[in-house]
PDB file of C-alpha atoms in Angstrom:
ATOM      1  CA  MET A  23      85.219  38.804  94.988  1.00  0.00           C
ATOM      2  CA  ALA A  24      86.819  40.567  91.989  1.00  0.00           C
ATOM      3  CA  GLU A  25      87.958  44.207  92.382  1.00  0.00           C
ATOM      4  CA  ASP A  26      86.425  46.912  90.287  1.00  0.00           C
ATOM      5  CA  PRO A  27      89.242  47.809  87.835  1.00  0.00           C
ATOM      6  CA  SER A  28      87.847  51.333  87.425  1.00  0.00           C
ATOM      7  CA  VAL A  29      88.820  52.181  90.976  1.00  0.00           C
ATOM      8  CA  GLY A  30      92.605  51.804  90.147  1.00  0.00           C
ATOM      9  CA  PRO A  31      95.210  53.454  92.359  1.00  0.00           C
ATOM     10  CA  SER A  32      93.471  56.856  92.401  1.00  0.00           C
ATOM     11  CA  LYS A  33      93.812  57.243  88.611  1.00  0.00           C
ATOM     12  CA  GLY A  34      97.550  57.530  88.818  1.00  0.00           C
ATOM     13  CA  LYS A  35      97.209  59.776  91.823  1.00  0.00           C
ATOM     14  CA  LEU A  36      95.481  62.335  89.627  1.00  0.00           C
ATOM     15  CA  LYS A  37      98.185  62.014  87.014  1.00  0.00           C
ATOM     16  CA  GLY A  38     100.954  62.917  89.378  1.00  0.00           C
ATOM     17  CA  SER A  39      99.026  65.753  90.948  1.00  0.00           C
ATOM     18  CA  LYS A  40      98.639  67.281  87.474  1.00  0.00           C
ATOM     19  CA  GLY A  41     102.320  67.124  86.721  1.00  0.00           C
ATOM     20  CA  ASN A  42     103.246  68.428  90.151  1.00  0.00           C
ATOM     21  CA  ALA A  43     101.182  71.518  89.476  1.00  0.00           C
ATOM     22  CA  GLY A  44     102.833  72.255  86.173  1.00  0.00           C
ATOM     23  CA  LYS A  45     106.243  71.617  87.711  1.00  0.00           C
ATOM     24  CA  THR A  46     105.333  74.260  90.235  1.00  0.00           C
ATOM     25  CA  TRP A  47     104.147  76.563  87.518  1.00  0.00           C
ATOM     26  CA  ARG A  48     107.342  76.130  85.628  1.00  0.00           C
ATOM     27  CA  SER A  49     109.410  76.981  88.651  1.00  0.00           C
ATOM     28  CA  VAL A  50     107.365  80.099  89.245  1.00  0.00           C
ATOM     29  CA  SER A  51     107.809  81.202  85.669  1.00  0.00           C
ATOM     30  CA  GLN A  52     111.524  80.674  85.799  1.00  0.00           C
ATOM     31  CA  PHE A  53     111.701  82.698  88.957  1.00  0.00           C
ATOM     32  CA  ILE A  54     109.776  85.553  87.426  1.00  0.00           C
ATOM     33  CA  LEU A  55     111.986  85.547  84.384  1.00  0.00           C
ATOM     34  CA  ILE A  56     115.185  85.578  86.393  1.00  0.00           C
ATOM     35  CA  PHE A  57     113.848  88.388  88.476  1.00  0.00           C
ATOM     36  CA  LEU A  58     112.977  90.512  85.488  1.00  0.00           C
ATOM     37  CA  VAL A  59     116.387  89.933  83.975  1.00  0.00           C
ATOM     38  CA  LEU A  60     118.073  91.078  87.137  1.00  0.00           C
ATOM     39  CA  ILE A  61     115.996  94.238  87.177  1.00  0.00           C
ATOM     40  CA  ALA A  62     116.901  95.105  83.619  1.00  0.00           C
ATOM     41  CA  VAL A  63     120.557  94.432  84.248  1.00  0.00           C
ATOM     42  CA  THR A  64     120.488  96.654  87.297  1.00  0.00           C
ATOM     43  CA  ALA A  65     118.840  99.482  85.467  1.00  0.00           C
ATOM     44  CA  LEU A  66     121.305  99.232  82.618  1.00  0.00           C
ATOM     45  CA  VAL A  67     124.231  99.393  84.999  1.00  0.00           C
ATOM     46  CA  LEU A  68     122.789 102.375  86.821  1.00  0.00           C
ATOM     47  CA  TRP A  69     122.168 104.122  83.521  1.00  0.00           C
ATOM     48  CA  LEU A  70     125.650 103.471  82.347  1.00  0.00           C
ATOM     49  CA  VAL A  71     127.279 104.633  85.558  1.00  0.00           C
ATOM     50  CA  TYR A  72     125.286 107.701  86.499  1.00  0.00           C
ATOM     51  CA  ASN A  73     124.181 108.974  83.082  1.00  0.00           C
ATOM     52  CA  PRO A  74     126.919 109.476  80.464  1.00  0.00           C
ATOM     53  CA  HIS A  75     127.786 112.904  79.103  1.00  0.00           C
ATOM     54  CA  LYS A  76     127.227 113.585  75.433  1.00  0.00           C
ATOM     55  CA  PRO A  77     130.369 113.924  73.301  1.00  0.00           C
ATOM     56  CA  LYS A  78     131.909 117.334  72.644  1.00  0.00           C
ATOM     57  CA  PHE A  79     133.005 118.622  69.249  1.00  0.00           C
ATOM     58  CA  SER A  80     135.413 121.424  68.371  1.00  0.00           C
ATOM     59  CA  LEU A  81     136.261 123.051  65.062  1.00  0.00           C
ATOM     60  CA  VAL A  82     139.986 123.879  65.033  1.00  0.00           C
ATOM     61  CA  ASN A  83     140.981 124.494  61.408  1.00  0.00           C
ATOM     62  CA  ALA A  84     139.485 125.462  58.049  1.00  0.00           C
ATOM     63  CA  ALA A  85     140.791 125.548  54.487  1.00  0.00           C
ATOM     64  CA  VAL A  86     139.096 126.732  51.292  1.00  0.00           C
ATOM     65  CA  PHE A  87     140.339 125.396  47.955  1.00  0.00           C
ATOM     66  CA  ASP A  88     137.455 126.556  45.772  1.00  0.00           C
ATOM     67  CA  LEU A  89     134.382 128.739  46.243  1.00  0.00           C
ATOM     68  CA  ASN A  90     132.657 130.032  43.113  1.00  0.00           C
ATOM     69  CA  THR A  91     129.167 130.838  41.929  1.00  0.00           C
ATOM     70  CA  THR A  92     127.875 130.128  38.432  1.00  0.00           C
ATOM     71  CA  SER A  93     124.532 130.344  36.664  1.00  0.00           C
ATOM     72  CA  PRO A  94     121.672 129.330  37.003  1.00  0.00           C
ATOM     73  CA  PRO A  95     122.778 129.728  40.172  1.00  0.00           C
ATOM     74  CA  PHE A  96     125.117 127.041  41.454  1.00  0.00           C
ATOM     75  CA  ILE A  97     127.827 127.072  44.106  1.00  0.00           C
ATOM     76  CA  SER A  98     130.964 125.054  43.488  1.00  0.00           C
ATOM     77  CA  THR A  99     133.196 124.694  46.522  1.00  0.00           C
ATOM     78  CA  THR A 100     135.862 122.502  48.085  1.00  0.00           C
ATOM     79  CA  LEU A 101     136.355 122.942  51.826  1.00  0.00           C
ATOM     80  CA  GLN A 102     138.306 121.076  54.484  1.00  0.00           C
ATOM     81  CA  PHE A 103     137.760 121.260  58.231  1.00  0.00           C
ATOM     82  CA  THR A 104     139.601 119.709  61.140  1.00  0.00           C
ATOM     83  CA  ILE A 105     137.131 118.557  63.785  1.00  0.00           C
ATOM     84  CA  VAL A 106     138.071 117.305  67.236  1.00  0.00           C
ATOM     85  CA  ALA A 107     135.668 114.935  69.013  1.00  0.00           C
ATOM     86  CA  ARG A 108     136.108 114.376  72.739  1.00  0.00           C
ATOM     87  CA  ASN A 109     134.530 111.685  74.900  1.00  0.00           C
ATOM     88  CA  PRO A 110     134.369 113.259  78.382  1.00  0.00           C
ATOM     89  CA  ASN A 111     133.253 110.056  80.144  1.00  0.00           C
ATOM     90  CA  ASP A 112     135.687 108.264  82.445  1.00  0.00           C
ATOM     91  CA  ARG A 113     133.952 104.855  82.302  1.00  0.00           C
ATOM     92  CA  VAL A 114     131.945 104.905  79.075  1.00  0.00           C
ATOM     93  CA  SER A 115     133.055 104.464  75.459  1.00  0.00           C
ATOM     94  CA  VAL A 116     131.137 105.928  72.513  1.00  0.00           C
ATOM     95  CA  TYR A 117     130.143 104.440  69.145  1.00  0.00           C
ATOM     96  CA  TYR A 118     129.234 106.660  66.169  1.00  0.00           C
ATOM     97  CA  ASP A 119     127.386 105.308  63.150  1.00  0.00           C
ATOM     98  CA  ARG A 120     125.789 106.612  59.920  1.00  0.00           C
ATOM     99  CA  LEU A 121     127.779 109.832  60.150  1.00  0.00           C
ATOM    100  CA  ASN A 122     127.534 112.411  57.389  1.00  0.00           C
ATOM    101  CA  ALA A 123     128.734 115.997  57.037  1.00  0.00           C
ATOM    102  CA  PHE A 124     127.824 119.036  54.948  1.00  0.00           C
ATOM    103  CA  VAL A 125     128.256 122.823  54.950  1.00  0.00           C
ATOM    104  CA  SER A 126     125.423 125.341  54.844  1.00  0.00           C
ATOM    105  CA  TYR A 127     125.128 129.091  54.276  1.00  0.00           C
ATOM    106  CA  LYS A 128     121.986 130.919  55.390  1.00  0.00           C
ATOM    107  CA  SER A 129     120.364 127.538  56.142  1.00  0.00           C
ATOM    108  CA  GLN A 130     120.969 126.193  52.603  1.00  0.00           C
ATOM    109  CA  MET A 131     123.380 123.371  51.814  1.00  0.00           C
ATOM    110  CA  ILE A 132     126.324 124.477  49.677  1.00  0.00           C
ATOM    111  CA  THR A 133     128.050 121.063  49.647  1.00  0.00           C
ATOM    112  CA  PRO A 134     126.544 117.610  49.135  1.00  0.00           C
ATOM    113  CA  GLN A 135     126.403 115.331  52.152  1.00  0.00           C
ATOM    114  CA  MET A 136     129.581 113.328  52.661  1.00  0.00           C
ATOM    115  CA  ILE A 137     129.365 109.897  54.311  1.00  0.00           C
ATOM    116  CA  LEU A 138     131.912 109.411  57.102  1.00  0.00           C
ATOM    117  CA  PRO A 139     133.121 106.028  58.409  1.00  0.00           C
ATOM    118  CA  PRO A 140     131.868 104.602  61.739  1.00  0.00           C
ATOM    119  CA  LEU A 141     133.915 105.592  64.758  1.00  0.00           C
ATOM    120  CA  HIS A 142     134.564 103.974  68.152  1.00  0.00           C
ATOM    121  CA  GLN A 143     135.858 106.358  70.785  1.00  0.00           C
ATOM    122  CA  TYR A 144     137.361 104.972  73.984  1.00  0.00           C
ATOM    123  CA  LYS A 145     136.597 106.432  77.402  1.00  0.00           C
ATOM    124  CA  ASP A 146     138.091 109.841  78.168  1.00  0.00           C
ATOM    125  CA  SER A 147     139.708 110.141  74.732  1.00  0.00           C
ATOM    126  CA  THR A 148     140.015 112.617  71.875  1.00  0.00           C
ATOM    127  CA  VAL A 149     140.101 111.985  68.129  1.00  0.00           C
ATOM    128  CA  SER A 150     140.382 114.350  65.172  1.00  0.00           C
ATOM    129  CA  PHE A 151     139.357 114.001  61.541  1.00  0.00           C
ATOM    130  CA  SER A 152     139.591 116.310  58.522  1.00  0.00           C
ATOM    131  CA  PRO A 153     136.938 115.626  55.872  1.00  0.00           C
ATOM    132  CA  VAL A 154     137.126 117.366  52.494  1.00  0.00           C
ATOM    133  CA  LEU A 155     133.636 118.530  51.538  1.00  0.00           C
ATOM    134  CA  GLY A 156     132.234 119.701  48.219  1.00  0.00           C
ATOM    135  CA  GLY A 157     133.761 119.136  44.808  1.00  0.00           C
ATOM    136  CA  VAL A 158     130.350 119.104  43.112  1.00  0.00           C
ATOM    137  CA  ALA A 159     128.262 122.112  42.054  1.00  0.00           C
ATOM    138  CA  VAL A 160     125.148 122.483  44.218  1.00  0.00           C
ATOM    139  CA  PRO A 161     122.001 124.397  43.153  1.00  0.00           C
ATOM    140  CA  VAL A 162     121.173 127.266  45.528  1.00  0.00           C
ATOM    141  CA  SER A 163     118.828 130.230  45.714  1.00  0.00           C
ATOM    142  CA  LEU A 164     119.765 133.562  44.159  1.00  0.00           C
ATOM    143  CA  GLU A 165     119.883 135.056  47.661  1.00  0.00           C
ATOM    144  CA  VAL A 166     122.559 132.566  48.733  1.00  0.00           C
ATOM    145  CA  ALA A 167     124.650 132.988  45.572  1.00  0.00           C
ATOM    146  CA  ASN A 168     124.561 136.786  45.804  1.00  0.00           C
ATOM    147  CA  GLY A 169     125.098 136.720  49.566  1.00  0.00           C
ATOM    148  CA  ILE A 170     128.336 134.735  49.365  1.00  0.00           C
ATOM    149  CA  VAL A 171     129.712 136.991  46.607  1.00  0.00           C
ATOM    150  CA  MET A 172     128.815 140.111  48.593  1.00  0.00           C
ATOM    151  CA  ASP A 173     130.329 138.722  51.810  1.00  0.00           C
ATOM    152  CA  MET A 174     133.627 137.828  50.123  1.00  0.00           C
ATOM    153  CA  GLU A 175     134.009 140.934  47.967  1.00  0.00           C
ATOM    154  CA  GLY A 176     132.464 143.484  50.309  1.00  0.00           C
ATOM    155  CA  TYR A 177     133.452 142.298  53.787  1.00  0.00           C
ATOM    156  CA  GLY A 178     136.054 139.569  53.414  1.00  0.00           C
ATOM    157  CA  LEU A 179     134.013 137.535  55.904  1.00  0.00           C
ATOM    158  CA  VAL A 180     131.730 134.558  55.298  1.00  0.00           C
ATOM    159  CA  GLN A 181     129.589 132.908  57.966  1.00  0.00           C
ATOM    160  CA  LEU A 182     129.144 129.166  57.443  1.00  0.00           C
ATOM    161  CA  ARG A 183     127.803 126.218  59.389  1.00  0.00           C
ATOM    162  CA  LEU A 184     129.391 122.768  59.410  1.00  0.00           C
ATOM    163  CA  VAL A 185     126.825 120.075  60.230  1.00  0.00           C
ATOM    164  CA  LEU A 186     127.480 116.506  61.371  1.00  0.00           C
ATOM    165  CA  GLN A 187     124.587 114.039  61.627  1.00  0.00           C
ATOM    166  CA  GLY A 188     124.362 110.393  62.571  1.00  0.00           C
ATOM    167  CA  ARG A 189     123.749 108.058  65.490  1.00  0.00           C
ATOM    168  CA  VAL A 190     125.548 107.528  68.781  1.00  0.00           C
ATOM    169  CA  LYS A 191     125.445 104.900  71.521  1.00  0.00           C
ATOM    170  CA  TRP A 192     127.352 104.283  74.753  1.00  0.00           C
ATOM    171  CA  LYS A 193     129.042 101.164  76.153  1.00  0.00           C
ATOM    172  CA  VAL A 194     130.106 100.117  79.671  1.00  0.00           C
ATOM    173  CA  GLY A 195     131.790  96.714  79.819  1.00  0.00           C
ATOM    174  CA  PRO A 196     129.575  94.331  77.821  1.00  0.00           C
ATOM    175  CA  ILE A 197     126.501  96.583  78.098  1.00  0.00           C
ATOM    176  CA  LYS A 198     125.511  98.830  75.176  1.00  0.00           C
ATOM    177  CA  THR A 199     122.631 101.265  74.850  1.00  0.00           C
ATOM    178  CA  SER A 200     120.482 101.552  71.766  1.00  0.00           C
ATOM    179  CA  TYR A 201     121.406 104.205  69.196  1.00  0.00           C
ATOM    180  CA  TYR A 202     120.370 107.850  69.637  1.00  0.00           C
ATOM    181  CA  ASP A 203     120.208 110.512  66.930  1.00  0.00           C
ATOM    182  CA  LEU A 204     123.196 112.876  66.890  1.00  0.00           C
ATOM    183  CA  TYR A 205     123.227 116.425  65.497  1.00  0.00           C
ATOM    184  CA  VAL A 206     126.301 118.683  65.661  1.00  0.00           C
ATOM    185  CA  ALA A 207     126.367 122.264  64.338  1.00  0.00           C
ATOM    186  CA  CYS A 208     129.578 124.311  64.209  1.00  0.00           C
ATOM    187  CA  ASP A 209     128.938 127.948  63.311  1.00  0.00           C
ATOM    188  CA  MET A 210     132.003 129.866  62.119  1.00  0.00           C
ATOM    189  CA  LEU A 211     133.058 133.181  60.623  1.00  0.00           C
ATOM    190  CA  LEU A 212     135.800 132.759  58.012  1.00  0.00           C
ATOM    191  CA  GLY A 213     138.198 135.451  56.885  1.00  0.00           C
ATOM    192  CA  LEU A 214     137.796 134.852  53.164  1.00  0.00           C
ATOM    193  CA  LYS A 215     138.278 136.979  50.066  1.00  0.00           C
ATOM    194  CA  LYS A 216     137.701 136.064  46.440  1.00  0.00           C
ATOM    195  CA  GLY A 217     140.716 134.332  44.919  1.00  0.00           C
ATOM    196  CA  ILE A 218     142.288 133.251  48.229  1.00  0.00           C
ATOM    197  CA  VAL A 219     142.822 129.504  48.602  1.00  0.00           C
ATOM    198  CA  GLY A 220     144.259 127.332  51.352  1.00  0.00           C
ATOM    199  CA  GLN A 221     144.000 127.688  55.104  1.00  0.00           C
ATOM    200  CA  VAL A 222     141.829 130.591  56.238  1.00  0.00           C
ATOM    201  CA  PRO A 223     141.468 132.158  59.684  1.00  0.00           C
ATOM    202  CA  LEU A 224     138.560 131.310  61.958  1.00  0.00           C
ATOM    203  CA  LEU A 225     137.826 134.892  62.991  1.00  0.00           C
ATOM    204  CA  GLY A 226     134.769 134.211  65.068  1.00  0.00           C
ATOM    205  CA  ILE A 227     132.770 131.302  66.394  1.00  0.00           C
ATOM    206  CA  SER A 228     129.340 131.953  67.823  1.00  0.00           C
ATOM    207  CA  HIS A 229     128.604 131.016  71.409  1.00  0.00           C
ATOM    208  CA  ASP A 230     125.508 130.226  73.419  1.00  0.00           C
ATOM    209  CA  ARG A 231     124.827 128.318  76.586  1.00  0.00           C
ATOM    210  CA  ASP A 232     124.295 125.056  74.673  1.00  0.00           C
ATOM    211  CA  GLN A 233     127.654 125.228  72.907  1.00  0.00           C
ATOM    212  CA  ASP A 234     131.060 124.208  74.135  1.00  0.00           C
ATOM    213  CA  HIS A 235     133.954 126.680  74.158  1.00  0.00           C
ATOM    214  CA  HIS A 236     134.769 126.053  70.481  1.00  0.00           C
ATOM    215  CA  GLY A 237     131.275 126.796  69.239  1.00  0.00           C
ATOM    216  CA  CYS A 238     129.872 123.378  68.302  1.00  0.00           C
ATOM    217  CA  HIS A 239     126.336 122.744  69.458  1.00  0.00           C
ATOM    218  CA  VAL A 240     125.697 119.045  70.186  1.00  0.00           C
ATOM    219  CA  ASP A 241     122.195 117.605  70.370  1.00  0.00           C
ATOM    220  CA  VAL A 242     121.529 113.936  71.257  1.00  0.00           C
TER     221      VAL A 242
END
C-alpha cells in the first residue's frame, strides 16, 4: 500500500526545530551584547582611574604693548600673557580643543577672541604658552573707556580678566572620555600707567576657594 507523501519525515523535523530556536536566540543575543560591552568597559576604567582632577592654570607674566582709547569709544590694545597649564593626574592625559582667549574689563571684552591651537598634555606634566591678544580696535561702552583711563592716570592700577574657553577630555590607555566644556578665568591687577609699554608687574591676583594659588578659576 502506498505511503501518504504528506506525512514526510515530520516536515523536516519542524524545519530543524525552527533553526535550532533561532540559533539559540542568536547565542543569547551575543551573550547579552558581550555582557553589556564588559559593563561599559568596566565603568570607563573605573571612571578613568578614580575620577581625574581638572587641569590647573596659572598666570605668571604680563606685558602691555598698547592700550589706548579713541572715539566713538573704542579700545585699541596689544597684550601678552604667559599662562602655565598643569595636568595634576598621575595616570591620565588631557586633550584641549577649540581653545580661544580674550581679555575683559568690567565684564566687557577689550580684545577680540584669539583662536589657540589644540593641545595634548601628558600625565603629570606642565606646559606654558604666551598668546599675544588684541591688535584690533574693539567697541566698548563709555563707562569702560573712561574707567580704563581713570585707572591708569589716577591709580596706576588696572584690573583685567584673561579668559580661556574651549573643550577638554581625558585619556587613560586607549580609553577617552567625551569632550567637556572648559572655562578658565584669571583675574589680575596690573601696575600700569599711561605711556608705559613692555612687561608690567602683576600686583595682585584675586583669590577664592575655587581658585588655585595663582588666581585662575577653572570650571569644567
